[in-house]
mmCIF file of C-alpha atoms and ligand atoms in Angstrom:
data_model
loop_
_atom_site.group_PDB
_atom_site.id
_atom_site.type_symbol
_atom_site.label_atom_id
_atom_site.label_comp_id
_atom_site.label_asym_id
_atom_site.label_seq_id
_atom_site.Cartn_x
_atom_site.Cartn_y
_atom_site.Cartn_z
ATOM 1 C CA MET A 625 93.729 70.854 101.122
ATOM 2 C CA MET A 626 90.298 72.444 100.573
ATOM 3 C CA SER A 627 87.436 71.400 102.870
ATOM 4 C CA MET A 628 83.777 71.196 101.796
ATOM 5 C CA ASN A 629 82.970 74.482 103.504
ATOM 6 C CA ASP A 630 85.715 76.442 101.718
ATOM 7 C CA THR A 631 84.081 79.037 99.489
ATOM 8 C CA VAL A 632 85.440 78.782 95.961
ATOM 9 C CA ALA A 633 85.030 82.062 94.120
ATOM 10 C CA THR A 634 83.983 81.584 90.508
ATOM 11 C CA PRO A 635 85.548 84.078 88.101
ATOM 12 C CA VAL A 636 83.117 86.905 87.322
ATOM 13 C CA LEU A 637 84.870 87.323 83.990
ATOM 14 C CA GLN A 638 85.710 84.086 82.165
ATOM 15 C CA ARG A 639 88.528 85.754 80.238
ATOM 16 C CA PRO A 640 90.476 89.054 80.449
ATOM 17 C CA ARG A 641 88.938 92.246 79.031
ATOM 18 C CA ALA A 642 90.472 93.543 75.807
ATOM 19 C CA ASP A 643 92.046 96.477 77.724
ATOM 20 C CA ASP A 644 93.635 94.230 80.373
ATOM 21 C CA ARG A 645 97.415 94.446 79.757
ATOM 22 C CA TYR A 646 98.255 92.446 82.906
ATOM 23 C CA PRO A 647 95.721 89.634 83.213
ATOM 24 C CA SER A 648 95.773 87.768 86.539
ATOM 25 C CA ARG A 649 93.542 85.375 88.510
ATOM 26 C CA PHE A 650 91.915 83.969 85.379
ATOM 27 C CA GLY A 651 92.879 80.365 85.500
ATOM 28 C CA SER A 652 94.926 77.640 87.049
ATOM 29 C CA GLU A 653 98.034 78.379 84.997
ATOM 30 C CA VAL A 654 100.695 80.692 86.408
ATOM 31 C CA LEU A 655 102.404 82.973 83.907
ATOM 32 C CA ILE A 656 105.423 85.216 84.388
ATOM 33 C CA SER A 657 105.478 87.886 81.667
ATOM 34 C CA ARG A 658 107.630 90.899 80.964
ATOM 35 C CA ARG A 659 106.711 94.323 82.319
ATOM 36 C CA LEU A 660 105.160 96.476 79.558
ATOM 37 C CA ASP A 661 105.626 99.893 81.197
ATOM 38 C CA PRO A 662 108.660 102.092 81.907
ATOM 39 C CA VAL A 663 109.950 101.974 85.485
ATOM 40 C CA VAL A 664 110.984 105.630 85.678
ATOM 41 C CA TRP A 665 108.603 108.025 83.876
ATOM 42 C CA GLY A 666 110.491 111.279 84.560
ATOM 43 C CA ARG A 667 114.103 112.317 83.902
ATOM 44 C CA SER A 668 117.134 113.566 85.846
ATOM 45 C CA GLY A 669 116.902 117.317 86.280
ATOM 46 C CA GLN A 670 113.134 117.063 86.851
ATOM 47 C CA GLY A 671 113.541 116.441 90.582
ATOM 48 C CA PRO A 672 116.002 115.651 93.406
ATOM 49 C CA LEU A 673 117.099 112.230 92.114
ATOM 50 C CA SER A 674 120.383 111.967 90.245
ATOM 51 C CA GLU A 675 120.867 109.970 87.053
ATOM 52 C CA SER A 676 122.559 107.193 89.039
ATOM 53 C CA GLN A 677 119.681 107.069 91.564
ATOM 54 C CA LEU A 678 117.181 106.816 88.683
ATOM 55 C CA MET A 679 119.253 104.035 87.113
ATOM 56 C CA TYR A 680 119.448 102.190 90.451
ATOM 57 C CA TYR A 681 115.669 102.440 90.863
ATOM 58 C CA THR A 682 115.134 101.234 87.278
ATOM 59 C CA ASP A 683 117.246 98.129 87.947
ATOM 60 C CA HIS A 684 116.301 97.372 91.578
ATOM 61 C CA GLY A 685 112.795 98.823 92.032
ATOM 62 C CA HIS A 686 113.525 100.617 95.310
ATOM 63 C CA LEU A 687 115.447 103.560 96.803
ATOM 64 C CA HIS A 688 116.263 104.097 100.479
ATOM 65 C CA PHE A 689 116.861 107.431 102.230
ATOM 66 C CA ASP A 690 118.130 107.768 105.804
ATOM 67 C CA ASP A 691 117.091 110.840 107.835
ATOM 68 C CA LEU A 692 114.600 112.091 105.278
ATOM 69 C CA LEU A 693 112.264 113.185 108.098
ATOM 70 C CA SER A 694 113.448 115.242 111.075
ATOM 71 C CA ALA A 695 113.138 113.979 114.644
ATOM 72 C CA ASP A 696 110.353 116.533 115.252
ATOM 73 C CA GLU A 697 108.434 115.354 112.164
ATOM 74 C CA VAL A 698 108.779 111.729 113.315
ATOM 75 C CA GLN A 699 107.630 112.577 116.845
ATOM 76 C CA ALA A 700 104.563 114.428 115.549
ATOM 77 C CA CYS A 701 103.617 111.341 113.513
ATOM 78 C CA LEU A 702 104.248 108.969 116.429
ATOM 79 C CA ASP A 703 102.030 111.088 118.684
ATOM 80 C CA GLU A 704 99.344 110.921 115.977
ATOM 81 C CA LEU A 705 99.640 107.131 115.688
ATOM 82 C CA ALA A 706 99.209 106.847 119.464
ATOM 83 C CA ARG A 707 96.162 109.142 119.346
ATOM 84 C CA LEU A 708 94.567 107.124 116.524
ATOM 85 C CA ARG A 709 95.321 103.844 118.284
ATOM 86 C CA ALA A 710 93.708 105.068 121.528
ATOM 87 C CA ASP A 711 90.550 106.271 119.778
ATOM 88 C CA THR A 712 87.940 103.508 120.101
ATOM 89 C CA ALA A 713 85.914 105.049 117.260
ATOM 90 C CA VAL A 714 88.936 104.680 114.958
ATOM 91 C CA LYS A 715 89.367 101.013 115.908
ATOM 92 C CA ALA A 716 85.684 100.370 115.169
ATOM 93 C CA ALA A 717 85.759 102.139 111.783
ATOM 94 C CA ASP A 718 85.864 100.365 108.403
ATOM 95 C CA GLU A 719 89.308 101.921 107.827
ATOM 96 C CA ALA A 720 90.768 99.920 110.743
ATOM 97 C CA VAL A 721 92.091 96.385 110.170
ATOM 98 C CA ILE A 722 92.559 94.058 113.164
ATOM 99 C CA GLU A 723 95.309 91.421 113.235
ATOM 100 C CA PRO A 724 94.228 87.842 112.530
ATOM 101 C CA GLY A 725 94.176 85.927 115.833
ATOM 102 C CA SER A 726 94.256 88.901 118.198
ATOM 103 C CA ARG A 727 92.527 92.231 118.927
ATOM 104 C CA GLU A 728 95.679 94.118 117.958
ATOM 105 C CA LEU A 729 95.319 96.949 115.462
ATOM 106 C CA ARG A 730 97.098 95.911 112.225
ATOM 107 C CA SER A 731 96.470 98.876 109.910
ATOM 108 C CA ILE A 732 94.452 102.049 109.535
ATOM 109 C CA PHE A 733 93.682 103.128 105.969
ATOM 110 C CA ALA A 734 93.095 106.606 104.494
ATOM 111 C CA VAL A 735 95.070 108.290 107.275
ATOM 112 C CA HIS A 736 95.867 111.173 104.926
ATOM 113 C CA ARG A 737 92.166 111.996 105.165
ATOM 114 C CA SER A 738 91.488 111.295 108.872
ATOM 115 C CA SER A 739 94.596 112.966 110.306
ATOM 116 C CA GLU A 740 95.788 116.520 109.697
ATOM 117 C CA VAL A 741 99.347 115.533 110.689
ATOM 118 C CA LEU A 742 99.374 112.668 108.166
ATOM 119 C CA ARG A 743 97.610 114.775 105.537
ATOM 120 C CA ARG A 744 100.602 117.145 105.772
ATOM 121 C CA LEU A 745 103.008 114.199 105.644
ATOM 122 C CA ALA A 746 101.388 113.075 102.375
ATOM 123 C CA ARG A 747 102.255 116.528 100.992
ATOM 124 C CA HIS A 748 105.826 116.585 102.365
ATOM 125 C CA PRO A 749 107.755 118.473 99.638
ATOM 126 C CA ARG A 750 110.711 116.068 99.578
ATOM 127 C CA LEU A 751 108.474 112.995 99.311
ATOM 128 C CA VAL A 752 106.252 114.522 96.621
ATOM 129 C CA ALA A 753 109.246 115.757 94.595
ATOM 130 C CA ILE A 754 110.673 112.210 94.459
ATOM 131 C CA ALA A 755 107.285 110.695 93.545
ATOM 132 C CA ARG A 756 106.703 113.313 90.810
ATOM 133 C CA GLN A 757 110.105 112.592 89.269
ATOM 134 C CA LEU A 758 109.644 108.808 89.342
ATOM 135 C CA LEU A 759 106.107 109.038 87.915
ATOM 136 C CA GLY A 760 106.825 111.853 85.466
ATOM 137 C CA GLY A 761 104.410 114.559 86.577
ATOM 138 C CA ASP A 762 101.438 115.297 88.815
ATOM 139 C CA VAL A 763 100.594 112.675 91.433
ATOM 140 C CA TYR A 764 97.745 112.014 93.869
ATOM 141 C CA ILE A 765 97.361 109.605 96.796
ATOM 142 C CA HIS A 766 95.833 106.304 95.672
ATOM 143 C CA GLN A 767 96.042 104.811 99.181
ATOM 144 C CA SER A 768 97.567 105.605 102.560
ATOM 145 C CA ARG A 769 97.854 103.398 105.600
ATOM 146 C CA VAL A 770 99.604 102.969 108.908
ATOM 147 C CA ASN A 771 100.895 99.450 109.475
ATOM 148 C CA TYR A 772 101.501 99.263 113.213
ATOM 149 C CA LYS A 773 103.194 95.850 113.330
ATOM 150 C CA GLY A 774 103.307 96.034 117.119
ATOM 151 C CA GLY A 775 105.795 94.171 119.256
ATOM 152 C CA PHE A 776 105.315 90.465 120.023
ATOM 153 C CA ARG A 777 102.157 90.038 117.904
ATOM 154 C CA GLY A 778 102.532 92.042 114.674
ATOM 155 C CA LYS A 779 101.742 89.526 111.952
ATOM 156 C CA GLU A 780 103.366 89.085 108.531
ATOM 157 C CA PHE A 781 102.396 90.444 105.141
ATOM 158 C CA TYR A 782 102.923 87.537 102.761
ATOM 159 C CA TRP A 783 104.838 88.053 99.480
ATOM 160 C CA HIS A 784 102.871 89.991 96.861
ATOM 161 C CA SER A 785 102.995 92.618 94.138
ATOM 162 C CA ASP A 786 100.858 95.589 95.152
ATOM 163 C CA PHE A 787 100.212 96.379 91.498
ATOM 164 C CA GLU A 788 98.674 92.940 90.911
ATOM 165 C CA THR A 789 95.982 93.830 93.466
ATOM 166 C CA TRP A 790 95.654 97.482 92.454
ATOM 167 C CA HIS A 791 95.240 96.422 88.805
ATOM 168 C CA VAL A 792 92.880 93.474 89.332
ATOM 169 C CA GLU A 793 90.766 94.827 92.213
ATOM 170 C CA ASP A 794 91.063 98.618 91.775
ATOM 171 C CA GLY A 795 91.347 98.910 87.985
ATOM 172 C CA ILE A 796 94.648 100.793 87.857
ATOM 173 C CA PRO A 797 95.706 100.398 84.209
ATOM 174 C CA ALA A 798 99.506 100.820 84.194
ATOM 175 C CA MET A 799 102.547 100.387 86.396
ATOM 176 C CA ARG A 800 102.927 104.126 87.066
ATOM 177 C CA MET A 801 102.690 104.127 90.897
ATOM 178 C CA VAL A 802 105.180 104.171 93.732
ATOM 179 C CA SER A 803 104.849 103.334 97.440
ATOM 180 C CA CYS A 804 106.687 105.341 100.057
ATOM 181 C CA SER A 805 107.325 103.501 103.339
ATOM 182 C CA ILE A 806 108.117 105.935 106.162
ATOM 183 C CA ALA A 807 109.734 104.378 109.235
ATOM 184 C CA LEU A 808 108.358 105.890 112.447
ATOM 185 C CA THR A 809 110.194 103.325 114.544
ATOM 186 C CA ALA A 810 113.510 101.653 113.721
ATOM 187 C CA ASN A 811 113.155 99.023 111.017
ATOM 188 C CA THR A 812 115.762 96.484 112.159
ATOM 189 C CA PRO A 813 116.694 93.071 110.705
ATOM 190 C CA TYR A 814 114.684 91.501 113.535
ATOM 191 C CA ASN A 815 111.293 93.237 113.868
ATOM 192 C CA GLY A 816 109.702 92.351 110.530
ATOM 193 C CA PRO A 817 111.239 94.856 108.094
ATOM 194 C CA LEU A 818 109.993 95.249 104.534
ATOM 195 C CA MET A 819 111.684 92.566 102.377
ATOM 196 C CA ILE A 820 112.035 93.238 98.651
ATOM 197 C CA ILE A 821 113.061 91.015 95.721
ATOM 198 C CA PRO A 822 115.106 93.640 93.859
ATOM 199 C CA GLY A 823 114.491 93.531 90.100
ATOM 200 C CA SER A 824 111.250 91.525 90.372
ATOM 201 C CA HIS A 825 109.303 94.627 89.229
ATOM 202 C CA GLN A 826 110.536 93.907 85.687
ATOM 203 C CA ARG A 827 108.313 90.784 85.551
ATOM 204 C CA PHE A 828 104.552 90.455 86.038
ATOM 205 C CA VAL A 829 103.575 87.322 87.960
ATOM 206 C CA SER A 830 99.956 86.456 87.193
ATOM 207 C CA CYS A 831 98.283 84.634 90.076
ATOM 208 C CA VAL A 832 95.841 81.735 90.097
ATOM 209 C CA GLY A 833 92.464 81.748 91.822
ATOM 210 C CA ALA A 834 89.492 84.046 91.289
ATOM 211 C CA THR A 835 88.896 87.165 93.392
ATOM 212 C CA PRO A 836 86.169 86.611 96.028
ATOM 213 C CA ASP A 837 83.495 89.266 96.629
ATOM 214 C CA ASN A 838 84.666 91.893 99.148
ATOM 215 C CA HIS A 839 88.072 90.233 99.125
ATOM 216 C CA TYR A 840 89.646 93.156 101.028
ATOM 217 C CA ARG A 841 87.846 92.040 104.211
ATOM 218 C CA GLU A 842 90.199 89.055 104.334
ATOM 219 C CA SER A 843 93.181 90.155 102.226
ATOM 220 C CA LEU A 844 94.083 93.140 104.394
ATOM 221 C CA ARG A 845 94.353 90.783 107.385
ATOM 222 C CA GLN A 846 95.947 87.859 105.551
ATOM 223 C CA GLN A 847 96.266 87.711 101.767
ATOM 224 C CA ASP A 848 95.774 84.272 100.171
ATOM 225 C CA ILE A 849 94.473 85.277 96.704
ATOM 226 C CA GLY A 850 96.690 87.433 94.477
ATOM 227 C CA VAL A 851 99.911 86.016 95.905
ATOM 228 C CA PRO A 852 102.597 84.273 93.845
ATOM 229 C CA ASP A 853 102.875 80.488 93.787
ATOM 230 C CA ASP A 854 105.926 78.833 95.388
ATOM 231 C CA VAL A 855 107.615 77.996 92.066
ATOM 232 C CA SER A 856 107.385 81.567 90.710
ATOM 233 C CA LEU A 857 108.555 83.019 94.021
ATOM 234 C CA SER A 858 111.498 80.592 94.173
ATOM 235 C CA GLN A 859 112.467 81.555 90.629
ATOM 236 C CA LEU A 860 112.404 85.275 91.465
ATOM 237 C CA VAL A 861 114.521 84.772 94.600
ATOM 238 C CA GLU A 862 116.987 82.582 92.677
ATOM 239 C CA ASP A 863 117.327 85.288 89.997
ATOM 240 C CA PHE A 864 117.361 88.389 92.219
ATOM 241 C CA GLY A 865 117.838 87.477 95.892
ATOM 242 C CA ILE A 866 116.158 89.302 98.785
ATOM 243 C CA THR A 867 117.024 92.622 100.383
ATOM 244 C CA ALA A 868 115.609 94.340 103.481
ATOM 245 C CA PRO A 869 116.080 98.122 103.489
ATOM 246 C CA ILE A 870 116.464 98.725 107.242
ATOM 247 C CA GLY A 871 116.815 102.131 108.856
ATOM 248 C CA LEU A 872 116.115 104.286 111.885
ATOM 249 C CA ALA A 873 112.928 106.268 112.473
ATOM 250 C CA GLY A 874 112.799 109.004 109.851
ATOM 251 C CA SER A 875 114.203 106.804 107.101
ATOM 252 C CA VAL A 876 112.117 106.306 103.961
ATOM 253 C CA THR A 877 112.015 103.590 101.296
ATOM 254 C CA PHE A 878 110.378 104.201 97.929
ATOM 255 C CA PHE A 879 109.446 100.933 96.208
ATOM 256 C CA GLU A 880 107.965 100.364 92.767
ATOM 257 C CA CYS A 881 104.310 99.257 92.647
ATOM 258 C CA ASN A 882 105.115 95.914 91.004
ATOM 259 C CA VAL A 883 108.148 94.877 93.046
ATOM 260 C CA MET A 884 107.560 91.598 94.903
ATOM 261 C CA HIS A 885 107.718 92.312 98.632
ATOM 262 C CA GLY A 886 106.517 91.102 102.001
ATOM 263 C CA SER A 887 107.448 91.206 105.668
ATOM 264 C CA SER A 888 107.719 88.665 108.453
ATOM 265 C CA SER A 889 105.935 88.647 111.788
ATOM 266 C CA ASN A 890 107.376 90.718 114.589
ATOM 267 C CA ILE A 891 108.052 88.659 117.730
ATOM 268 C CA THR A 892 110.434 91.206 119.230
ATOM 269 C CA PRO A 893 109.300 93.838 121.759
ATOM 270 C CA LEU A 894 110.239 96.531 119.199
ATOM 271 C CA PRO A 895 107.284 97.849 117.110
ATOM 272 C CA ARG A 896 107.846 98.335 113.396
ATOM 273 C CA SER A 897 105.368 101.133 112.754
ATOM 274 C CA ASN A 898 105.466 102.571 109.248
ATOM 275 C CA VAL A 899 103.266 104.931 107.296
ATOM 276 C CA PHE A 900 102.744 103.929 103.659
ATOM 277 C CA LEU A 901 101.808 106.535 101.060
ATOM 278 C CA VAL A 902 100.926 105.270 97.585
ATOM 279 C CA PHE A 903 101.424 107.854 94.846
ATOM 280 C CA ASN A 904 99.729 107.336 91.480
ATOM 281 C CA SER A 905 100.121 109.435 88.336
ATOM 282 C CA VAL A 906 97.085 111.558 87.474
ATOM 283 C CA GLU A 907 97.493 109.988 83.993
ATOM 284 C CA ASN A 908 96.814 106.539 85.453
ATOM 285 C CA THR A 909 93.469 106.858 87.253
ATOM 286 C CA PRO A 910 91.368 103.745 87.820
ATOM 287 C CA VAL A 911 88.975 102.222 85.300
ATOM 288 C CA ASP A 912 86.547 99.374 86.069
ATOM 289 C CA PRO A 913 88.358 96.677 88.065
ATOM 290 C CA PHE A 914 89.869 94.061 85.771
ATOM 291 C CA CYS A 915 88.428 91.228 87.890
ATOM 292 C CA GLY A 916 84.917 92.341 86.892
ATOM 293 C CA LEU A 917 83.791 92.909 90.496
ATOM 294 C CA ALA A 918 82.578 96.164 92.068
ATOM 295 C CA PRO A 919 85.350 98.618 92.994
ATOM 296 C CA ARG A 920 86.832 98.479 96.503
ATOM 297 C CA PRO A 921 85.810 101.224 98.948
ATOM 298 C CA ASN A 922 87.314 104.674 98.498
ATOM 299 C CA PHE A 923 89.288 104.460 101.759
ATOM 300 C CA ILE A 924 91.353 101.654 100.160
ATOM 301 C CA ALA A 925 91.548 102.949 96.598
ATOM 302 C CA GLU A 926 90.855 106.595 95.677
ATOM 303 C CA ARG A 927 88.288 106.874 92.881
ATOM 304 C CA GLU A 928 86.817 110.348 93.483
ATOM 305 C CA ASP A 929 89.461 113.011 94.116
ATOM 306 C CA PHE A 930 92.535 113.007 91.838
ATOM 307 C CA THR A 931 93.641 116.516 92.822
ATOM 308 C CA PRO A 932 97.439 116.527 92.523
ATOM 309 C CA VAL A 933 99.346 116.800 95.804
ATOM 310 C CA GLY A 934 102.158 119.196 96.501
ATOM 311 C CA ARG A 935 102.481 121.162 93.324
HETATM 312 O O1 LIG B 2254 95.294 95.407 98.970
HETATM 313 C C1 LIG B 2254 95.967 96.394 99.220
HETATM 314 O O2 LIG B 2254 95.816 97.483 98.653
HETATM 315 C C2 LIG B 2254 96.964 96.276 100.366
HETATM 316 N N1 LIG B 2254 97.522 94.965 100.483
HETATM 317 C C3 LIG B 2254 98.830 94.774 100.661
HETATM 318 C C4 LIG B 2254 99.267 93.492 101.230
HETATM 319 N N2 LIG B 2254 99.763 95.662 100.316
HETATM 320 C C5 LIG B 2254 99.245 96.861 99.637
HETATM 321 C C6 LIG B 2254 98.005 97.337 100.291
HETATM 322 O O3 LIG B 2254 98.193 97.774 101.559
HETATM 323 FE FE1 LIG B 2255 102.049 95.583 99.845
#
């Protein structure tokens, strides 16, 4: 129920641009349309993934790898997360996002730029080789972040398609991106693991509601615009179910940019701290945001340096 003081954003664009292949947030009608882009852009033999792994990813929109990072690599990242968390200047920076309803650190963005350890992680040869094969060539980092999801008070990330936001608010034209979620603590069934609707990446769910100015200031704490309506979400779950790729520290889940996903709050004492690296193809760099607003800051969406990583 909206109250009088709720700000209602009026659409900056009254209708989608001619180059907008995935219009969203333009009206009050929800639309579920078919994906227009390939899921896998490379081929077997062009990287470490087998034909059956590529087929699984095409159908399900995610791939999970246990023990992809060594214990030493995990420990170096955990030490870095603790250092960042203890640095008051980091917590006061624009790149830091505080949990709604507490002073807990929720996320830090652009960690591949602020941390030498995480810059190296973003260039990890095994991670980059998988991203290059899935995206069919050179890749750069569109976004990186640490989601701390601390014990007791780590809040949820409501269901969403990342691509819907990265298309509408960052101007990414096509579904040629992949997120890599790196578990630095055990992701168990109980401490708010990533939940995925496997197969949902094959459909584009347009959302209702116009994008507010500087939406990221709210959406990174709690996203209310650019999320699917209950009916669409129920339909996706009825058709595809829900899966939660759990794993120990050092495990990695690659998930397609348009797969519907979310995660619940963490009320256990066990932190669920993951690093997320978002790889984009250098053939898919951002254009003007499709919502018609000014682009989001560079620490959320890279718009300046598309130098390929890890060639
Ligand atoms: O807006 C974004 O880019 C961020 N929002 C979510 C909920 N997932 C992707 C990304 O971190
Ligand atoms: Fe997300």
